Amino acid sequence: MNQHDVLGAAFAAPGTPEYDEAASVFNLAAPARPDTAVTVRTVDELRAVLREADARDLPVRVHTTGHASGARPPVDGGLLVRTRLDGGVVVDAERRVARVPAGTTWAEVVAAAAPHGLAAPHGSAGHVGVVGYLLGGGVSFYGRHTGLAANSVRAVELVTAGGDLVRADADNDPELLWALRGGGGGFGVVTAVEVELFPVAKVVTGATYWSAAHARPLLAAWRDWARSAPRRATTSLRVMNLPPVPGVPPALAAGPVLCVDGAVFAAAPDEIAEAERQAEELLGPLRALAEPLLDTWALTDAAGVLDAHMDPADPVPFIGDHLLLAELGDEAAEAFLAAVGEGSGSPLVVATLRQLGGAFADPDPRGGVLNQVDAAFAYMGSGPPFGPVTVEALETHCAVVRAALAPWDTGTTVPSLVEGAERPQRHLDAEAVAAVDRVRARIDPRGRFAGDIAPGATEAG
């Protein structure tokens, strides 16, 4: 298809700057290769683009920041729509709701909410797109208090394959709102969401790093604390093999390290001392076990949570896997460290255990089809195929870790944590899949967006 304009939005062909912009992804190991691509900035542009696609019978795929390119079926052919809708974040402080256009990143939401003393259930990186994260579940460092981030979505606006603009909320097509939140995609192109905010006065957040030689006692202490941790604390433990590249402190690149990071928040000023005490209950015993190599935990504003995880800011290639663990007893902890810890030969740059429980486990009557996580911990592991580390080596080791953790694997996943489309994934039971499929068939009867459906989220495949 030659490049042409549809109401100001350019249908771009491969080899053009417009195509490269629209098709760019964060995970460079999972590039998008559509036949044509377009970036839309207004709802009218999007409606015209989708009507044109419908007239040409083009399959349509959608993304915003491209962070989930490795988790969904590859974009190979057809039309790819990148949403970067104008308008900016609008915060209604009285209602504690933010209206967020598609294409907005979490950093923008955090910046807009902070002056009102409010926060959102965002992920660990500010450059991640809001829409995909929210509708894929969303596991936040506030999540043991808020639950899955999808539960905070109060409204979704989208354009259907026929170019119609629809709104789903508690009063307008609540069934569609239910299906959108965790249903696996394939309904249409989301143009905006309304997400519920919550008060945050201060946050104790950061990361502490130790030599992985101390991994066993540190993991045991963190695990034991996590079993009865307060709900306003959400943390992760990571085993990391960081390369000696700019931005990585030399002490952290000298060998495998173990990191504990996360956040403990205070909703009001008179709760700050309690948040500091709760953070010390975690960190004090860990610091006493071994001298940290680096320690960044501090009392800060809500924006500081985006810096705690130290995620890469620029696109990188990575191969990874994710599963949910029912428990983390001594045998499971040992299996984890044997597969990814010091001396394991693991090529993974990071292997993470994210603390769940709390509100993550609570069914939310106002939530969507995916509104809780029945697991104690989430595992995520990934690495880039750089230098001597090949894609095959990473995929092989992902399988090694999966086999090691199999006795505790729940067999389910959270879509926003999935890192490989070919990895086993399931987040809905058969009854829920059938119910979502019925909604999907009503909204997209010709299956224009079928390629966007997450693996395991439809009876069709």
GROMACS .gro file of C-alpha atoms in nm, residues 80-336:
model
  257
   80LEU     CA    1  -0.084  -0.138   1.276
   81VAL     CA    2  -0.241   0.160   1.455
   82ARG     CA    3  -0.035   0.348   1.709
   83THR     CA    4  -0.244   0.566   1.939
   84ARG     CA    5  -0.104   0.894   2.065
   85LEU     CA    6  -0.423   1.080   2.135
   86ASP     CA    7  -0.409   1.452   2.209
   87GLY     CA    8  -0.563   1.616   2.513
   88GLY     CA    9  -0.337   1.533   2.804
   89VAL     CA   10  -0.427   1.395   3.145
   90VAL     CA   11  -0.722   1.564   3.314
   91VAL     CA   12  -0.756   1.512   3.689
   92ASP     CA   13  -1.086   1.555   3.871
   93ALA     CA   14  -0.951   1.590   4.223
   94GLU     CA   15  -1.294   1.595   4.384
   95ARG     CA   16  -1.395   1.264   4.224
   96ARG     CA   17  -1.038   1.129   4.247
   97VAL     CA   18  -1.046   1.028   3.881
   98ALA     CA   19  -0.804   1.094   3.595
   99ARG     CA   20  -0.908   1.090   3.230
  100VAL     CA   21  -0.614   0.954   3.032
  101PRO     CA   22  -0.589   0.960   2.649
  102ALA     CA   23  -0.450   0.648   2.482
  103GLY     CA   24  -0.076   0.675   2.425
  104THR     CA   25  -0.017   0.851   2.756
  105THR     CA   26   0.260   0.714   2.978
  106TRP     CA   27   0.245   0.660   3.351
  107ALA     CA   28   0.499   0.936   3.412
  108GLU     CA   29   0.248   1.184   3.271
  109VAL     CA   30  -0.030   1.056   3.496
  110VAL     CA   31   0.189   1.065   3.806
  111ALA     CA   32   0.292   1.425   3.729
  112ALA     CA   33  -0.070   1.533   3.680
  113ALA     CA   34  -0.202   1.362   3.994
  114ALA     CA   35   0.077   1.458   4.237
  115PRO     CA   36  -0.020   1.827   4.284
  116HIS     CA   37  -0.355   1.705   4.416
  117GLY     CA   38  -0.196   1.465   4.665
  118LEU     CA   39  -0.316   1.172   4.457
  119ALA     CA   40  -0.154   0.870   4.293
  120ALA     CA   41  -0.247   0.600   4.044
  121PRO     CA   42  -0.183   0.223   4.051
  122HIS     CA   43   0.099   0.251   3.797
  123GLY     CA   44   0.375   0.010   3.707
  124SER     CA   45   0.743   0.032   3.789
  125ALA     CA   46   0.847   0.231   3.478
  126GLY     CA   47   0.722   0.576   3.386
  127HIS     CA   48   0.756   0.520   3.011
  128VAL     CA   49   0.505   0.233   3.000
  129GLY     CA   50   0.173   0.311   2.832
  130VAL     CA   51  -0.130   0.342   3.058
  131VAL     CA   52  -0.396   0.167   2.850
  132GLY     CA   53  -0.228  -0.167   2.781
  133TYR     CA   54  -0.100  -0.195   3.138
  134LEU     CA   55  -0.442  -0.126   3.290
  135LEU     CA   56  -0.648  -0.351   3.065
  136GLY     CA   57  -0.390  -0.630   3.106
  137GLY     CA   58  -0.433  -0.641   3.483
  138GLY     CA   59  -0.154  -0.422   3.615
  139VAL     CA   60   0.060  -0.528   3.914
  140SER     CA   61   0.159  -0.208   4.093
  141PHE     CA   62   0.387  -0.128   4.387
  142TYR     CA   63   0.062   0.002   4.540
  143GLY     CA   64  -0.120  -0.316   4.448
  144ARG     CA   65  -0.143  -0.487   4.786
  145HIS     CA   66  -0.358  -0.187   4.880
  146THR     CA   67  -0.542  -0.118   4.552
  147GLY     CA   68  -0.561  -0.466   4.401
  148LEU     CA   69  -0.504  -0.521   4.031
  149ALA     CA   70  -0.481  -0.189   3.851
  150ALA     CA   71  -0.760  -0.293   3.615
  151ASN     CA   72  -0.999  -0.268   3.908
  152SER     CA   73  -0.935   0.107   3.918
  153VAL     CA   74  -1.063   0.163   3.563
  154ARG     CA   75  -1.400   0.335   3.581
  155ALA     CA   76  -1.462   0.401   3.212
  156VAL     CA   77  -1.320   0.312   2.871
  157GLU     CA   78  -1.381   0.495   2.544
  158LEU     CA   79  -1.306   0.309   2.221
  159VAL     CA   80  -1.368   0.316   1.848
  160THR     CA   81  -1.509   0.002   1.688
  161ALA     CA   82  -1.404  -0.151   1.357
  162GLY     CA   83  -1.689   0.035   1.189
  163GLY     CA   84  -1.565   0.371   1.319
  164ASP     CA   85  -1.822   0.418   1.595
  165LEU     CA   86  -1.713   0.584   1.920
  166VAL     CA   87  -1.853   0.406   2.225
  167ARG     CA   88  -1.816   0.457   2.599
  168ALA     CA   89  -1.829   0.177   2.854
  169ASP     CA   90  -1.886   0.257   3.220
  170ALA     CA   91  -2.113   0.152   3.506
  171ASP     CA   92  -2.415   0.309   3.334
  172ASN     CA   93  -2.327   0.259   2.966
  173ASP     CA   94  -2.263  -0.098   2.851
  174PRO     CA   95  -2.123  -0.228   3.182
  175GLU     CA   96  -2.081  -0.569   3.021
  176LEU     CA   97  -1.828  -0.424   2.777
  177LEU     CA   98  -1.645  -0.248   3.062
  178TRP     CA   99  -1.631  -0.581   3.246
  179ALA     CA  100  -1.488  -0.763   2.942
  180LEU     CA  101  -1.235  -0.493   2.857
  181ARG     CA  102  -1.070  -0.514   3.200
  182GLY     CA  103  -0.866  -0.831   3.162
  183GLY     CA  104  -1.053  -0.984   2.871
  184GLY     CA  105  -0.745  -1.006   2.651
  185GLY     CA  106  -0.814  -0.738   2.388
  186GLY     CA  107  -0.960  -0.762   2.040
  187PHE     CA  108  -1.257  -0.530   2.094
  188GLY     CA  109  -1.155  -0.209   1.921
  189VAL     CA  110  -0.913   0.081   1.962
  190VAL     CA  111  -0.922   0.239   2.306
  191THR     CA  112  -0.902   0.619   2.289
  192ALA     CA  113  -0.919   0.704   2.661
  193VAL     CA  114  -0.968   0.555   3.006
  194GLU     CA  115  -1.084   0.698   3.335
  195VAL     CA  116  -0.887   0.561   3.627
  196GLU     CA  117  -0.958   0.601   3.997
  197LEU     CA  118  -0.687   0.770   4.203
  198PHE     CA  119  -0.611   0.746   4.574
  199PRO     CA  120  -0.446   0.977   4.830
  200VAL     CA  121  -0.072   0.954   4.889
  201ALA     CA  122   0.114   1.197   5.116
  202LYS     CA  123   0.461   1.038   5.111
  203VAL     CA  124   0.621   0.711   5.009
  204VAL     CA  125   0.916   0.517   5.146
  205THR     CA  126   1.058   0.367   4.830
  206GLY     CA  127   1.383   0.256   4.673
  207ALA     CA  128   1.604  -0.047   4.627
  208THR     CA  129   1.875  -0.219   4.830
  209TYR     CA  130   2.139  -0.437   4.665
  210TRP     CA  131   2.360  -0.705   4.817
  211SER     CA  132   2.609  -0.952   4.679
  212ALA     CA  133   2.423  -1.266   4.568
  213ALA     CA  134   2.653  -1.459   4.800
  214HIS     CA  135   2.403  -1.363   5.073
  215ALA     CA  136   2.098  -1.462   4.870
  216ARG     CA  137   1.971  -1.752   5.080
  217PRO     CA  138   1.934  -1.579   5.417
  218LEU     CA  139   1.810  -1.259   5.251
  219LEU     CA  140   1.545  -1.442   5.049
  220ALA     CA  141   1.430  -1.635   5.355
  221ALA     CA  142   1.399  -1.316   5.564
  222TRP     CA  143   1.215  -1.128   5.289
  223ARG     CA  144   0.980  -1.422   5.230
  224ASP     CA  145   0.900  -1.454   5.601
  225TRP     CA  146   0.829  -1.078   5.627
  226ALA     CA  147   0.606  -1.093   5.318
  227ARG     CA  148   0.374  -1.349   5.475
  228SER     CA  149   0.235  -1.092   5.720
  229ALA     CA  150   0.334  -0.765   5.555
  230PRO     CA  151   0.106  -0.461   5.581
  231ARG     CA  152  -0.112  -0.396   5.279
  232ARG     CA  153   0.044  -0.058   5.213
  233ALA     CA  154   0.374  -0.232   5.142
  234THR     CA  155   0.440  -0.402   4.809
  235THR     CA  156   0.788  -0.525   4.722
  236SER     CA  157   0.988  -0.748   4.493
  237LEU     CA  158   1.307  -0.949   4.523
  238ARG     CA  159   1.534  -0.973   4.220
  239VAL     CA  160   1.845  -1.172   4.138
  240MET     CA  161   2.036  -0.964   3.883
  241ASN     CA  162   2.335  -1.016   3.656
  242LEU     CA  163   2.394  -0.660   3.543
  243PRO     CA  164   2.634  -0.580   3.259
  244PRO     CA  165   2.908  -0.317   3.295
  245VAL     CA  166   2.733  -0.051   3.086
  246PRO     CA  167   2.676   0.321   3.142
  247GLY     CA  168   2.417   0.381   3.409
  248VAL     CA  169   2.496   0.067   3.607
  249PRO     CA  170   2.703   0.140   3.921
  250PRO     CA  171   3.031  -0.056   3.907
  251ALA     CA  172   2.957  -0.228   4.239
  252LEU     CA  173   2.644  -0.381   4.087
  253ALA     CA  174   2.816  -0.503   3.772
  254ALA     CA  175   3.097  -0.685   3.955
  255GLY     CA  176   2.892  -1.004   3.997
  256PRO     CA  177   2.541  -1.133   4.067
  257VAL     CA  178   2.344  -0.921   4.311
  258LEU     CA  179   2.021  -0.959   4.503
  259CYS     CA  180   1.786  -0.661   4.522
  260VAL     CA  181   1.482  -0.584   4.735
  261ASP     CA  182   1.278  -0.290   4.610
  262GLY     CA  183   0.925  -0.159   4.640
  263ALA     CA  184   0.716   0.099   4.820
  264VAL     CA  185   0.544   0.161   5.153
  265PHE     CA  186   0.307   0.457   5.134
  266ALA     CA  187   0.133   0.693   5.371
  267ALA     CA  188  -0.209   0.815   5.261
  268ALA     CA  189  -0.202   1.118   5.494
  269PRO     CA  190   0.069   1.323   5.670
  270ASP     CA  191  -0.014   1.172   6.010
  271GLU     CA  192   0.062   0.825   5.868
  272ILE     CA  193   0.417   0.901   5.752
  273ALA     CA  194   0.586   0.783   6.072
  274GLU     CA  195   0.396   0.455   6.050
  275ALA     CA  196   0.506   0.403   5.689
  276GLU     CA  197   0.869   0.464   5.792
  277ARG     CA  198   0.832   0.213   6.077
  278GLN     CA  199   0.682  -0.049   5.844
  279ALA     CA  200   0.964  -0.003   5.593
  280GLU     CA  201   1.221  -0.040   5.869
  281GLU     CA  202   1.057  -0.365   5.982
  282LEU     CA  203   1.145  -0.503   5.639
  283LEU     CA  204   1.478  -0.339   5.573
  284GLY     CA  205   1.636  -0.336   5.918
  285PRO     CA  206   1.669  -0.716   5.950
  286LEU     CA  207   1.789  -0.745   5.589
  287ARG     CA  208   2.057  -0.480   5.637
  288ALA     CA  209   2.167  -0.659   5.954
  289LEU     CA  210   2.219  -0.984   5.762
  290ALA     CA  211   2.472  -0.837   5.520
  291GLU     CA  212   2.623  -0.502   5.425
  292PRO     CA  213   2.441  -0.357   5.121
  293LEU     CA  214   2.635  -0.264   4.809
  294LEU     CA  215   2.388   0.016   4.737
  295ASP     CA  216   2.084   0.139   4.928
  296THR     CA  217   1.843   0.397   4.782
  297TRP     CA  218   1.536   0.356   5.006
  298ALA     CA  219   1.417   0.697   5.125
  299LEU     CA  220   1.108   0.897   5.216
  300THR     CA  221   0.996   1.081   4.904
  301ASP     CA  222   0.701   1.200   4.701
  302ALA     CA  223   0.488   0.965   4.492
  303ALA     CA  224   0.698   1.029   4.180
  304GLY     CA  225   0.990   0.853   4.347
  305VAL     CA  226   0.821   0.515   4.305
  306LEU     CA  227   0.891   0.536   3.931
  307ASP     CA  228   1.265   0.548   4.002
  308ALA     CA  229   1.287   0.260   4.250
  309HIS     CA  230   1.299  -0.029   4.001
  310MET     CA  231   1.566   0.133   3.777
  311ASP     CA  232   1.409  -0.009   3.460
  312PRO     CA  233   1.592   0.067   3.133
  313ALA     CA  234   1.468   0.389   2.975
  314ASP     CA  235   1.552   0.302   2.615
  315PRO     CA  236   1.422   0.016   2.398
  316VAL     CA  237   1.614  -0.311   2.437
  317PRO     CA  238   1.571  -0.666   2.309
  318PHE     CA  239   1.475  -0.918   2.574
  319ILE     CA  240   1.350  -1.273   2.603
  320GLY     CA  241   1.156  -1.365   2.914
  321ASP     CA  242   0.893  -1.570   3.095
  322HIS     CA  243   0.633  -1.529   3.368
  323LEU     CA  244   0.435  -1.755   3.598
  324LEU     CA  245   0.244  -1.732   3.926
  325LEU     CA  246   0.352  -1.925   4.235
  326ALA     CA  247   0.108  -2.064   4.489
  327GLU     CA  248   0.367  -2.046   4.767
  328LEU     CA  249   0.736  -1.992   4.837
  329GLY     CA  250   0.842  -2.238   5.104
  330ASP     CA  251   1.199  -2.344   5.169
  331GLU     CA  252   1.199  -2.598   4.885
  332ALA     CA  253   1.060  -2.346   4.635
  333ALA     CA  254   1.306  -2.077   4.745
  334GLU     CA  255   1.595  -2.318   4.702
  335ALA     CA  256   1.468  -2.421   4.357
  336PHE     CA  257   1.449  -2.054   4.255
   0.00000   0.00000   0.00000
